[in-house]
């Protein structure tokens, strides 16, 4: 659910913060007030095309931020599959539009690509009106709508087909890799394996060899410094630590009887002197034990150089080299058993294709059953929405190659497209080529009612759903929009009072001193706005009375609808 919209310096909007609720959120305003800017900003936030022209004059950038509350497990799963994280079940999309015509997109402060944003937005919101985010205009989405009608067994078929398709592609790729293996590749793999195995590397080599190499590399410095330390501790140099501490001890002893604290300090100094004696002995013993094994030093340096050469070829660490050795060994094994493995893979792909075709045909049959359920429901709702003469069909096209073989895809063998005729007697044609903006919104409204209990998308935006309608049709459309709020959050921009009165929250879009503003209306201001929408001019006593009656009737209608849904 979209819970917050923040817009800065977007066209005529200087700064706007909107908090939205579930249910029906209506937006109204006079022509030219900037209603389209709200939808335009949402579109931009969801990955729509942007340019520097969208930046308000005098500003350095435009910002759109959309905050969604996520509570659907399937959306959680999809977001995780994208490698994205949520904070407190909130998904915050922020898009900055720059003067260079470029933009920066962040999800919960993490920069993401435009393709990731578009994939994400398809899960969150549907926008219907004169805008690019109309999912109904794209046939690729029609199959998704039909599949949503299916129950658990249908969804299982979809998953099985997708998994088999993925397996077929994986095996095909493996076959291509092994088929490309030549005798020269085998010789090169053997050379690589021998080069790595010569050193007999183990996982301990990373630290042990490095430590031994650094020891021999700095052995002279170790000798010099430990010798100097021993001399300082023993008093063989001008700086005699022991004599200085003895002096400190004498001074303390001469005054210790005057303060118990000083006696404690005196004891501590004596302990330090004993410790220095022990350290002096240990350092001298360490020096006596320093012995240069010339052969080991030479072998360590040689081995370190050899390992570094391998790192240049096979990885930055010994662990990387060992992993690469395992990969090369596996590749060599496959190359040597090329014919045997190819035979197994070809058998596997034949089996997988057979299973895929079987499941894909079952999915085809299931979709045709869903078609017979889906079409009457949509036609029924279209009739209620005053589109009685509308014919709605679903065209199936089987995916086949020129040779007649099935063309495999993650979605099975079906391509479908919604076909429609809005005039009696006219043949059905692709929906995207016939329907107007207002008709598309009503068709989508009918589809969403049919899918109300199946859809994962929780937010619908209707812009111009009321285009070309009035009177009783407008009342019905308003009631139908309110009806789907049982399952969806709805944002509706309208110029019809019949729809506006059904809203649970009412926002007014207005222009003030060249800037577009949005304010939420209280009860009295809402009455005035409905009256203005009725009269088309300044309100009068009559228009306010009519507005009051409409609002009361809307409340009663909503109560009746809510009771019928219980």
Coordinates of C-alpha atoms in Angstrom, one line a residue:
X1 CA 0.0 0.0 0.0
X2 CA 1.2 3.5 -0.9
X3 CA 1.3 5.4 2.4
X4 CA 3.2 8.5 1.6
X5 CA 4.1 10.7 -1.4
X6 CA 6.8 13.4 -1.2
X7 CA 7.4 15.6 -4.2
X8 CA 9.9 18.5 -4.5
X9 CA 10.4 20.9 -7.4
X10 CA 8.4 18.8 -9.9
X11 CA 7.0 21.1 -12.6
X12 CA 4.8 23.5 -10.7
X13 CA 5.0 21.6 -7.4
X14 CA 7.5 23.2 -5.1
X15 CA 7.0 21.0 -2.0
X16 CA 4.4 18.4 -1.3
X17 CA 3.9 15.7 1.4
X18 CA 0.9 13.5 1.2
X19 CA -0.1 10.7 3.6
X20 CA -2.5 8.2 2.2
X21 CA -4.7 5.5 3.7
X22 CA -6.3 2.3 2.6
X23 CA -9.7 2.6 0.9
X24 CA -10.6 5.3 -1.6
X25 CA -8.5 8.4 -1.8
X26 CA -10.1 10.9 -4.2
X27 CA -8.4 14.0 -5.8
X28 CA -10.4 16.8 -7.4
X29 CA -9.7 20.3 -8.6
X30 CA -10.4 22.7 -11.4
X31 CA -9.1 22.2 -14.9
X32 CA -5.5 23.4 -15.1
X33 CA -4.9 23.1 -11.3
X34 CA -2.3 20.4 -12.0
X35 CA -4.1 17.1 -11.3
X36 CA -2.0 15.4 -14.0
X37 CA 1.2 16.4 -12.2
X38 CA 0.4 14.1 -9.3
X39 CA 0.1 11.1 -11.6
X40 CA 3.1 12.2 -13.5
X41 CA 5.2 12.4 -10.3
X42 CA 4.0 8.9 -9.3
X43 CA 4.9 7.6 -12.7
X44 CA 8.3 9.1 -12.5
X45 CA 8.8 7.5 -9.1
X46 CA 7.9 4.1 -10.5
X47 CA 10.4 4.3 -13.4
X48 CA 8.6 6.3 -16.0
X49 CA 10.6 8.4 -18.5
X50 CA 11.9 11.7 -17.1
X51 CA 13.8 14.7 -18.4
X52 CA 15.1 18.0 -17.2
X53 CA 11.8 19.7 -18.2
X54 CA 10.2 18.2 -15.1
X55 CA 12.4 20.2 -12.8
X56 CA 10.7 23.3 -11.5
X57 CA 12.1 26.6 -12.9
X58 CA 15.0 27.8 -10.7
X59 CA 15.5 24.5 -8.9
X60 CA 18.6 22.3 -9.2
X61 CA 16.8 19.0 -9.2
X62 CA 13.4 17.4 -8.8
X63 CA 12.7 14.7 -6.2
X64 CA 9.9 12.1 -6.0
X65 CA 9.7 9.7 -3.0
X66 CA 7.1 7.0 -2.7
X67 CA 6.7 5.0 0.6
X68 CA 5.0 1.6 0.5
X69 CA 4.0 -0.6 3.4
X70 CA 4.4 -4.2 2.4
X71 CA 2.4 -7.0 4.0
X72 CA 2.0 -9.5 1.2
X73 CA 4.3 -12.6 1.6
X74 CA 4.6 -13.2 -2.2
X75 CA 5.8 -9.6 -2.6
X76 CA 8.3 -10.1 0.3
X77 CA 9.6 -13.2 -1.6
X78 CA 9.9 -11.3 -4.9
X79 CA 11.8 -8.5 -3.2
X80 CA 14.2 -10.9 -1.6
X81 CA 14.7 -12.7 -5.0
X82 CA 15.9 -9.3 -6.3
X83 CA 18.5 -9.1 -3.6
X84 CA 16.7 -6.2 -1.9
X85 CA 16.1 -5.5 1.8
X86 CA 13.1 -4.0 3.6
X87 CA 13.3 -1.8 6.8
X88 CA 10.3 -2.3 9.2
X89 CA 8.3 -3.7 6.2
X90 CA 8.7 -0.3 4.5
X91 CA 9.9 0.1 0.9
X92 CA 11.0 3.7 0.2
X93 CA 11.6 4.6 -3.5
X94 CA 13.4 7.9 -4.1
X95 CA 14.1 9.3 -7.5
X96 CA 16.2 12.4 -8.1
X97 CA 15.8 14.0 -11.6
X98 CA 18.9 16.0 -12.6
X99 CA 19.4 18.8 -15.2
X100 CA 21.5 16.4 -17.3
X101 CA 18.3 14.4 -18.1
X102 CA 19.6 11.6 -15.9
X103 CA 18.2 10.4 -12.6
X104 CA 19.4 8.7 -9.5
X105 CA 17.1 6.0 -8.0
X106 CA 17.4 4.7 -4.4
X107 CA 15.6 2.0 -2.6
X108 CA 15.9 2.4 1.2
X109 CA 19.0 4.5 0.5
X110 CA 20.5 1.8 -1.8
X111 CA 21.1 2.9 -5.4
X112 CA 19.2 0.6 -7.9
X113 CA 18.8 0.5 -11.7
X114 CA 15.8 1.6 -13.7
X115 CA 15.1 -2.0 -14.7
X116 CA 15.0 -3.1 -11.1
X117 CA 12.7 -0.3 -10.3
X118 CA 10.3 -1.2 -13.1
X119 CA 10.3 -4.9 -12.0
X120 CA 9.5 -3.8 -8.5
X121 CA 6.8 -1.3 -9.5
X122 CA 4.9 -4.0 -11.4
X123 CA 4.4 -5.7 -8.0
X124 CA 3.2 -2.6 -6.2
X125 CA 0.8 -0.5 -8.2
X126 CA -1.3 -0.3 -11.3
X127 CA -2.0 3.1 -12.9
X128 CA -4.8 3.5 -15.4
X129 CA -5.4 6.6 -17.5
X130 CA -3.5 8.6 -20.2
X131 CA -0.1 7.5 -19.0
X132 CA 2.6 5.0 -19.9
X133 CA 2.1 2.9 -16.8
X134 CA -1.2 1.4 -18.1
X135 CA -0.4 -2.3 -17.7
X136 CA -3.6 -3.2 -19.6
X137 CA -2.2 -1.8 -22.9
X138 CA 0.6 -4.3 -23.0
X139 CA -0.4 -7.8 -24.1
X140 CA 2.5 -9.3 -22.1
X141 CA 0.5 -8.5 -19.0
X142 CA -2.7 -10.1 -20.2
X143 CA -1.4 -13.6 -19.5
X144 CA -0.5 -12.5 -16.0
X145 CA -4.1 -11.3 -15.4
X146 CA -5.6 -14.6 -16.7
X147 CA -3.2 -16.7 -14.6
X148 CA -4.2 -14.8 -11.5
X149 CA -7.6 -16.4 -11.8
X150 CA -6.2 -19.8 -11.3
X151 CA -6.1 -21.6 -8.0
X152 CA -3.3 -23.6 -6.3
X153 CA -3.2 -26.4 -8.9
X154 CA -2.9 -23.8 -11.7
X155 CA -0.1 -21.9 -9.9
X156 CA 1.7 -25.2 -9.3
X157 CA 1.6 -25.9 -13.1
X158 CA 3.0 -22.4 -13.8
X159 CA 5.9 -23.1 -11.3
X160 CA 6.6 -26.5 -12.8
X161 CA 6.7 -25.2 -16.3
X162 CA 9.1 -22.4 -15.3
X163 CA 11.3 -24.8 -13.4
X164 CA 11.5 -27.2 -16.3
X165 CA 12.2 -24.4 -18.7
X166 CA 15.1 -23.2 -16.5
X167 CA 16.4 -26.8 -16.3
X168 CA 16.3 -27.2 -20.1
X169 CA 18.2 -23.9 -20.6
X170 CA 20.8 -25.0 -18.0
X171 CA 21.4 -28.4 -19.7
X172 CA 21.5 -26.7 -23.2
X173 CA 24.2 -24.3 -21.9
X174 CA 26.1 -27.3 -20.4
X175 CA 25.9 -29.1 -23.8
X176 CA 27.2 -26.1 -25.6
X177 CA 30.2 -25.7 -23.2
X178 CA 31.2 -29.4 -23.5
X179 CA 30.6 -29.6 -27.2
X180 CA 33.0 -26.7 -27.7
X181 CA 35.8 -28.6 -25.9
X182 CA 38.7 -29.5 -28.2
X183 CA 41.9 -31.5 -27.7
X184 CA 43.8 -28.3 -27.3
X185 CA 41.6 -27.4 -24.4
X186 CA 42.3 -30.7 -22.7
X187 CA 46.1 -30.1 -23.0
X188 CA 45.7 -26.5 -21.6
X189 CA 43.6 -27.7 -18.7
X190 CA 46.2 -30.4 -17.9
X191 CA 49.0 -27.7 -18.0
X192 CA 47.0 -25.5 -15.6
X193 CA 46.3 -28.3 -13.2
X194 CA 50.0 -29.4 -13.2
X195 CA 51.1 -25.8 -12.7
X196 CA 49.0 -25.5 -9.5
X197 CA 49.6 -29.0 -8.2
X198 CA 53.4 -28.6 -8.4
X199 CA 53.3 -26.4 -5.3
X200 CA 51.1 -28.8 -3.3
X201 CA 49.2 -25.9 -1.8
X202 CA 47.0 -26.2 1.3
X203 CA 44.6 -23.8 3.0
X204 CA 47.2 -23.1 5.7
X205 CA 49.7 -21.8 3.1
X206 CA 48.1 -18.4 3.0
X207 CA 49.1 -17.4 6.6
X208 CA 51.9 -19.8 7.3
X209 CA 53.9 -19.0 4.2
X210 CA 53.3 -15.3 4.5
X211 CA 54.5 -15.3 8.2
X212 CA 57.6 -17.3 7.4
X213 CA 58.4 -15.0 4.4
X214 CA 57.9 -11.8 6.4
X215 CA 60.2 -13.3 9.2
X216 CA 63.1 -14.0 6.8
X217 CA 62.6 -10.8 5.0
X218 CA 63.0 -8.7 8.2
X219 CA 65.4 -11.0 10.0
X220 CA 68.2 -8.5 10.1
X221 CA 65.9 -5.8 11.5
X222 CA 64.7 -8.3 14.1
X223 CA 68.3 -9.1 15.2
X224 CA 69.3 -5.4 15.4
X225 CA 66.3 -4.3 17.4
X226 CA 66.3 -7.2 19.9
X227 CA 70.0 -6.7 20.5
X228 CA 69.5 -3.0 21.2
X229 CA 66.6 -3.9 23.6
X230 CA 68.8 -6.4 25.5
X231 CA 71.5 -3.9 25.9
X232 CA 69.1 -1.2 27.2
X233 CA 67.6 -3.6 29.7
X234 CA 71.0 -4.9 30.9
X235 CA 72.6 -1.4 31.2
X236 CA 75.2 -1.9 28.5
X237 CA 74.2 1.4 27.0
X238 CA 74.1 5.0 28.3
X239 CA 70.4 4.6 28.8
X240 CA 70.3 2.1 31.7
X241 CA 66.7 1.3 32.6
X242 CA 67.6 -0.8 35.6
X243 CA 69.7 1.9 37.2
X244 CA 67.0 4.5 36.6
X245 CA 64.4 2.3 38.3
X246 CA 66.8 1.6 41.2
X247 CA 67.1 5.4 41.7
X248 CA 63.3 5.7 41.6
X249 CA 63.1 2.9 44.2
X250 CA 65.5 4.6 46.6
X251 CA 63.7 7.9 46.4
X252 CA 60.4 6.1 47.1
X253 CA 61.8 4.2 50.0
X254 CA 63.0 7.3 51.6
X255 CA 59.5 8.8 51.8
X256 CA 57.2 5.6 51.7
X257 CA 56.8 5.6 55.5
X258 CA 55.0 8.9 55.4
X259 CA 52.1 7.7 53.2
X260 CA 50.7 4.2 52.8
X261 CA 50.0 4.9 49.1
X262 CA 53.7 5.5 48.5
X263 CA 54.5 2.1 50.0
X264 CA 52.3 0.5 47.4
X265 CA 54.0 2.4 44.6
X266 CA 57.4 1.2 46.0
X267 CA 56.2 -2.4 45.8
X268 CA 55.0 -1.9 42.2
X269 CA 58.5 -0.5 41.3
X270 CA 60.2 -3.5 42.8
X271 CA 57.9 -5.8 40.8
X272 CA 58.8 -3.9 37.6
X273 CA 62.5 -4.3 38.3
X274 CA 62.0 -8.1 38.7
X275 CA 60.1 -8.2 35.4
X276 CA 62.8 -6.3 33.6
X277 CA 65.3 -8.9 34.9
X278 CA 63.1 -11.7 33.4
X279 CA 62.7 -9.8 30.1
X280 CA 66.4 -9.2 29.9
X281 CA 67.0 -12.9 30.3
X282 CA 64.3 -13.8 27.7
X283 CA 65.6 -11.4 25.1
X284 CA 69.1 -12.7 25.5
X285 CA 67.8 -16.3 25.1
X286 CA 65.8 -15.2 22.0
X287 CA 69.0 -13.6 20.5
X288 CA 71.0 -16.8 21.2
X289 CA 68.4 -18.8 19.4
X290 CA 68.3 -16.6 16.3
X291 CA 69.8 -18.9 13.6
X292 CA 69.5 -18.3 9.8
X293 CA 68.6 -21.4 7.8
X294 CA 69.9 -20.2 4.4
X295 CA 68.3 -23.1 2.6
X296 CA 64.9 -22.6 4.2
X297 CA 65.1 -18.9 3.6
X298 CA 65.8 -19.5 -0.1
X299 CA 63.0 -22.0 -0.4
X300 CA 60.5 -19.8 1.3
X301 CA 61.3 -16.9 -1.0
X302 CA 61.1 -19.1 -4.1
X303 CA 57.8 -20.6 -2.9
X304 CA 56.4 -17.1 -2.1
X305 CA 57.3 -15.9 -5.6
X306 CA 55.7 -19.0 -7.2
X307 CA 52.5 -18.5 -5.2
X308 CA 52.4 -14.9 -6.3
X309 CA 52.7 -15.9 -9.9
X310 CA 49.8 -18.3 -9.4
X311 CA 47.8 -15.5 -7.8
X312 CA 48.2 -13.4 -11.0
X313 CA 46.6 -16.2 -13.0
X314 CA 44.1 -17.9 -10.7
X315 CA 43.0 -15.6 -7.9
X316 CA 44.0 -13.1 -5.3
X317 CA 44.4 -15.6 -2.5
X318 CA 45.5 -19.2 -1.9
X319 CA 41.9 -20.1 -1.3
X320 CA 40.9 -18.7 -4.7
X321 CA 43.7 -20.8 -6.3
X322 CA 42.4 -23.9 -4.6
X323 CA 38.9 -23.2 -5.8
X324 CA 40.2 -22.6 -9.3
X325 CA 42.1 -25.9 -9.1
X326 CA 38.8 -27.7 -8.2
X327 CA 37.1 -26.0 -11.2
X328 CA 39.9 -26.9 -13.6
X329 CA 39.9 -30.5 -12.3
X330 CA 36.1 -30.7 -12.9
X331 CA 36.5 -29.2 -16.4
X332 CA 39.2 -31.7 -17.3
X333 CA 37.2 -34.6 -16.0
X334 CA 34.2 -33.5 -18.2
X335 CA 36.5 -32.9 -21.2
X336 CA 38.0 -36.4 -20.9
X337 CA 34.5 -37.9 -20.5
X338 CA 33.0 -35.6 -23.2
X339 CA 31.1 -38.2 -25.2
X340 CA 29.8 -40.0 -22.1
X341 CA 28.6 -36.7 -20.5
X342 CA 27.1 -35.4 -23.8
X343 CA 25.1 -38.6 -24.1
X344 CA 23.8 -38.2 -20.5
X345 CA 23.0 -34.6 -21.1
X346 CA 21.1 -35.2 -24.3
X347 CA 19.1 -37.9 -22.6
X348 CA 18.4 -35.4 -19.8
X349 CA 17.2 -32.7 -22.1
X350 CA 15.0 -35.1 -24.0
X351 CA 13.4 -36.1 -20.7
X352 CA 13.1 -32.5 -19.6
X353 CA 11.5 -31.4 -22.9
X354 CA 9.0 -34.3 -22.7
X355 CA 8.1 -33.3 -19.1
X356 CA 7.9 -29.6 -20.2
X357 CA 5.6 -30.3 -23.1
X358 CA 3.4 -32.4 -20.9
X359 CA 3.1 -29.8 -18.2
X360 CA 2.8 -26.9 -20.7
X361 CA -0.1 -28.7 -22.4
X362 CA -1.8 -29.1 -19.0
X363 CA -1.2 -25.4 -18.4
X364 CA -2.8 -24.6 -21.8
X365 CA -5.9 -26.6 -20.9
X366 CA -6.1 -25.0 -17.5
X367 CA -5.9 -21.5 -19.1
X368 CA -8.7 -22.3 -21.5
X369 CA -10.9 -23.3 -18.5
X370 CA -10.0 -20.0 -16.8
X371 CA -10.9 -18.1 -20.0
X372 CA -14.4 -19.5 -19.8
X373 CA -14.7 -18.3 -16.2
X374 CA -12.9 -14.9 -16.7
X375 CA -14.8 -13.6 -19.8
X376 CA -18.3 -13.8 -18.3
X377 CA -17.2 -12.1 -15.1
X378 CA -15.6 -9.2 -17.0
X379 CA -18.5 -8.8 -19.4
X380 CA -20.9 -8.8 -16.5
X381 CA -19.0 -6.0 -14.8
X382 CA -18.6 -4.0 -18.1
X383 CA -22.4 -4.2 -18.5
X384 CA -22.9 -2.8 -15.0
X385 CA -20.4 0.0 -15.9
X386 CA -22.7 1.1 -18.8
X387 CA -20.7 -0.8 -21.5
X388 CA -23.5 -3.2 -22.3
X389 CA -22.6 -3.4 -26.0
X390 CA -19.0 -4.3 -25.2
X391 CA -17.7 -7.7 -26.4
X392 CA -14.7 -9.1 -24.6
X393 CA -12.7 -12.0 -25.9
X394 CA -9.3 -13.6 -25.2
X395 CA -7.2 -14.6 -28.2
X396 CA -4.8 -17.5 -27.8
X397 CA -1.8 -17.8 -30.0
X398 CA 0.3 -21.0 -29.7
X399 CA 4.0 -20.4 -29.7
X400 CA 5.5 -22.5 -32.5
X401 CA 8.7 -22.4 -34.6
X402 CA 8.6 -22.2 -38.4
X403 CA 9.1 -26.0 -38.5
X404 CA 6.0 -26.6 -36.4
X405 CA 8.0 -27.4 -33.2
X406 CA 6.8 -25.9 -30.0
X407 CA 8.7 -22.7 -29.0
X408 CA 9.7 -23.1 -25.4
X409 CA 9.3 -20.2 -22.9
X410 CA 9.0 -19.7 -19.2
X411 CA 5.2 -19.2 -19.5
X412 CA 4.4 -22.3 -21.6
X413 CA 3.1 -22.3 -25.2
X414 CA 0.6 -19.5 -24.8
X415 CA 0.6 -15.9 -25.9
X416 CA -2.7 -14.2 -25.3
X417 CA -4.2 -10.8 -25.9
X418 CA -7.4 -9.2 -24.7
X419 CA -9.7 -8.4 -27.6
X420 CA -12.6 -6.0 -27.5
X421 CA -15.4 -4.3 -29.4
X422 CA -17.1 -1.3 -27.8
X423 CA -19.8 -1.1 -30.5
X424 CA -22.4 -3.7 -31.2
X425 CA -21.9 -5.4 -34.5
X426 CA -18.2 -4.5 -34.8
X427 CA -15.6 -7.2 -34.8
X428 CA -13.3 -7.5 -31.7
X429 CA -9.8 -6.1 -32.1
X430 CA -6.8 -5.7 -29.8
X431 CA -7.8 -3.7 -26.8
X432 CA -4.8 -1.3 -27.1
X433 CA -6.0 -0.3 -30.6
X434 CA -9.6 0.4 -29.8
X435 CA -10.3 1.6 -26.3
X436 CA -10.0 5.2 -25.2
X437 CA -8.4 6.3 -22.0
X438 CA -11.7 6.4 -20.1
X439 CA -12.8 3.1 -21.6
X440 CA -9.5 1.4 -20.7
X441 CA -10.0 2.6 -17.1
X442 CA -13.4 1.1 -16.9
X443 CA -12.3 -2.1 -18.5
X444 CA -9.5 -2.3 -16.0
X445 CA -12.0 -1.6 -13.2
X446 CA -14.1 -4.5 -14.5
X447 CA -11.0 -6.8 -14.6
X448 CA -9.9 -5.8 -11.2
X449 CA -13.3 -6.6 -9.7
X450 CA -13.1 -10.0 -11.3
X451 CA -9.6 -10.5 -9.9
X452 CA -10.3 -8.9 -6.5
X453 CA -9.5 -12.0 -4.5
X454 CA -6.5 -13.1 -6.6
X455 CA -4.3 -10.0 -7.3
X456 CA -1.1 -9.4 -5.4
X457 CA -1.0 -5.7 -6.3
X458 CA -2.5 -3.7 -3.5
X459 CA -2.7 -0.1 -5.0
X460 CA -4.7 1.0 -8.0
X461 CA -4.6 4.5 -9.5
X462 CA -7.5 5.6 -11.7
X463 CA -7.0 8.8 -13.8
X464 CA -9.9 9.8 -16.1
X465 CA -11.9 6.8 -15.2
X466 CA -14.9 9.1 -15.6
X467 CA -14.1 10.3 -19.1
X468 CA -17.2 10.3 -21.3
X469 CA -19.7 9.3 -18.5
X470 CA -22.2 11.2 -16.4
X471 CA -25.4 10.7 -14.5
X472 CA -26.4 7.2 -13.5
X473 CA -23.3 5.7 -15.1
X474 CA -21.1 7.9 -13.0
X475 CA -22.9 6.8 -9.8
X476 CA -22.4 3.2 -10.7
X477 CA -18.7 3.7 -11.5
X478 CA -18.3 5.5 -8.1
X479 CA -19.9 2.6 -6.3
X480 CA -17.8 0.0 -8.2
X481 CA -14.6 1.9 -7.4
X482 CA -15.6 1.9 -3.7
X483 CA -16.5 -1.8 -3.9
X484 CA -13.0 -2.8 -4.9
X485 CA -11.5 -1.0 -1.9
X486 CA -12.3 -4.1 0.1
X487 CA -9.3 -5.6 -1.6
X488 CA -7.3 -2.6 -2.9
X489 CA -6.1 0.8 -1.9
X490 CA -7.5 3.1 -4.6
X491 CA -6.3 6.6 -5.7
X492 CA -8.7 8.2 -8.0
X493 CA -8.5 11.6 -9.8
X494 CA -11.9 12.6 -10.9
X495 CA -14.0 15.6 -12.1
X496 CA -17.3 14.0 -11.3
X497 CA -19.0 14.6 -7.9
X498 CA -20.8 11.2 -8.1
X499 CA -17.4 9.5 -7.8
X500 CA -15.8 12.1 -5.4
X501 CA -18.6 11.6 -2.7
X502 CA -17.6 7.9 -2.4
X503 CA -14.1 8.8 -1.2
X504 CA -13.0 8.1 2.3
X505 CA -10.4 10.9 2.1
X506 CA -10.8 13.8 -0.2
X507 CA -7.9 16.0 -1.5
X508 CA -8.1 19.2 -3.4
X509 CA -5.5 20.1 -6.0
X510 CA -5.3 23.8 -6.6
X511 CA -3.0 26.4 -8.1
X512 CA -1.8 29.3 -6.0
X513 CA 0.6 32.0 -7.3
X514 CA 1.7 29.7 -10.1
X515 CA 2.4 26.8 -7.7
X516 CA 0.3 23.6 -7.5
X517 CA -0.7 22.6 -4.0
X518 CA -2.7 19.7 -2.5
X519 CA -4.7 20.0 0.7
X520 CA -6.9 17.5 2.5
X521 CA -10.5 18.8 2.8
X522 CA -12.4 18.8 6.1
X523 CA -16.1 18.2 6.2
X524 CA -17.2 21.7 5.4
X525 CA -14.6 22.3 2.7
X526 CA -15.5 19.0 1.1
X527 CA -19.1 20.1 0.9
X528 CA -18.1 23.3 -0.9
X529 CA -15.9 21.3 -3.3
X530 CA -18.7 18.9 -4.2
X531 CA -21.0 21.9 -4.7
X532 CA -18.5 23.5 -7.0
X533 CA -18.2 20.3 -9.0
X534 CA -22.0 20.2 -9.3
X535 CA -22.4 23.8 -10.4
X536 CA -19.2 24.2 -12.4
X537 CA -18.9 27.7 -10.9
X538 CA -19.1 29.5 -7.6
X539 CA -21.3 27.6 -5.1
X540 CA -24.8 28.5 -4.3
X541 CA -27.3 27.5 -1.6
X542 CA -28.9 25.1 -4.0
X543 CA -25.6 23.5 -5.1
X544 CA -24.5 23.1 -1.4
X545 CA -27.9 21.5 -0.6
X546 CA -27.5 19.1 -3.5
X547 CA -23.9 18.3 -2.4
X548 CA -25.1 17.6 1.2
X549 CA -27.7 15.2 -0.1
X550 CA -25.2 13.4 -2.3
X551 CA -22.8 13.0 0.6
X552 CA -25.5 11.6 2.9
X553 CA -26.6 9.3 0.2
X554 CA -23.0 8.1 -0.4
X555 CA -22.6 7.4 3.3
X556 CA -25.8 5.3 3.3
X557 CA -24.7 3.5 0.1
X558 CA -21.3 2.6 1.6
X559 CA -23.0 1.3 4.8
X560 CA -25.2 -1.0 2.7
X561 CA -22.2 -2.2 0.6
X562 CA -20.2 -2.9 3.8
X563 CA -23.0 -4.9 5.3
X564 CA -23.4 -7.0 2.2
X565 CA -19.7 -7.8 2.3
X566 CA -19.8 -9.0 5.9

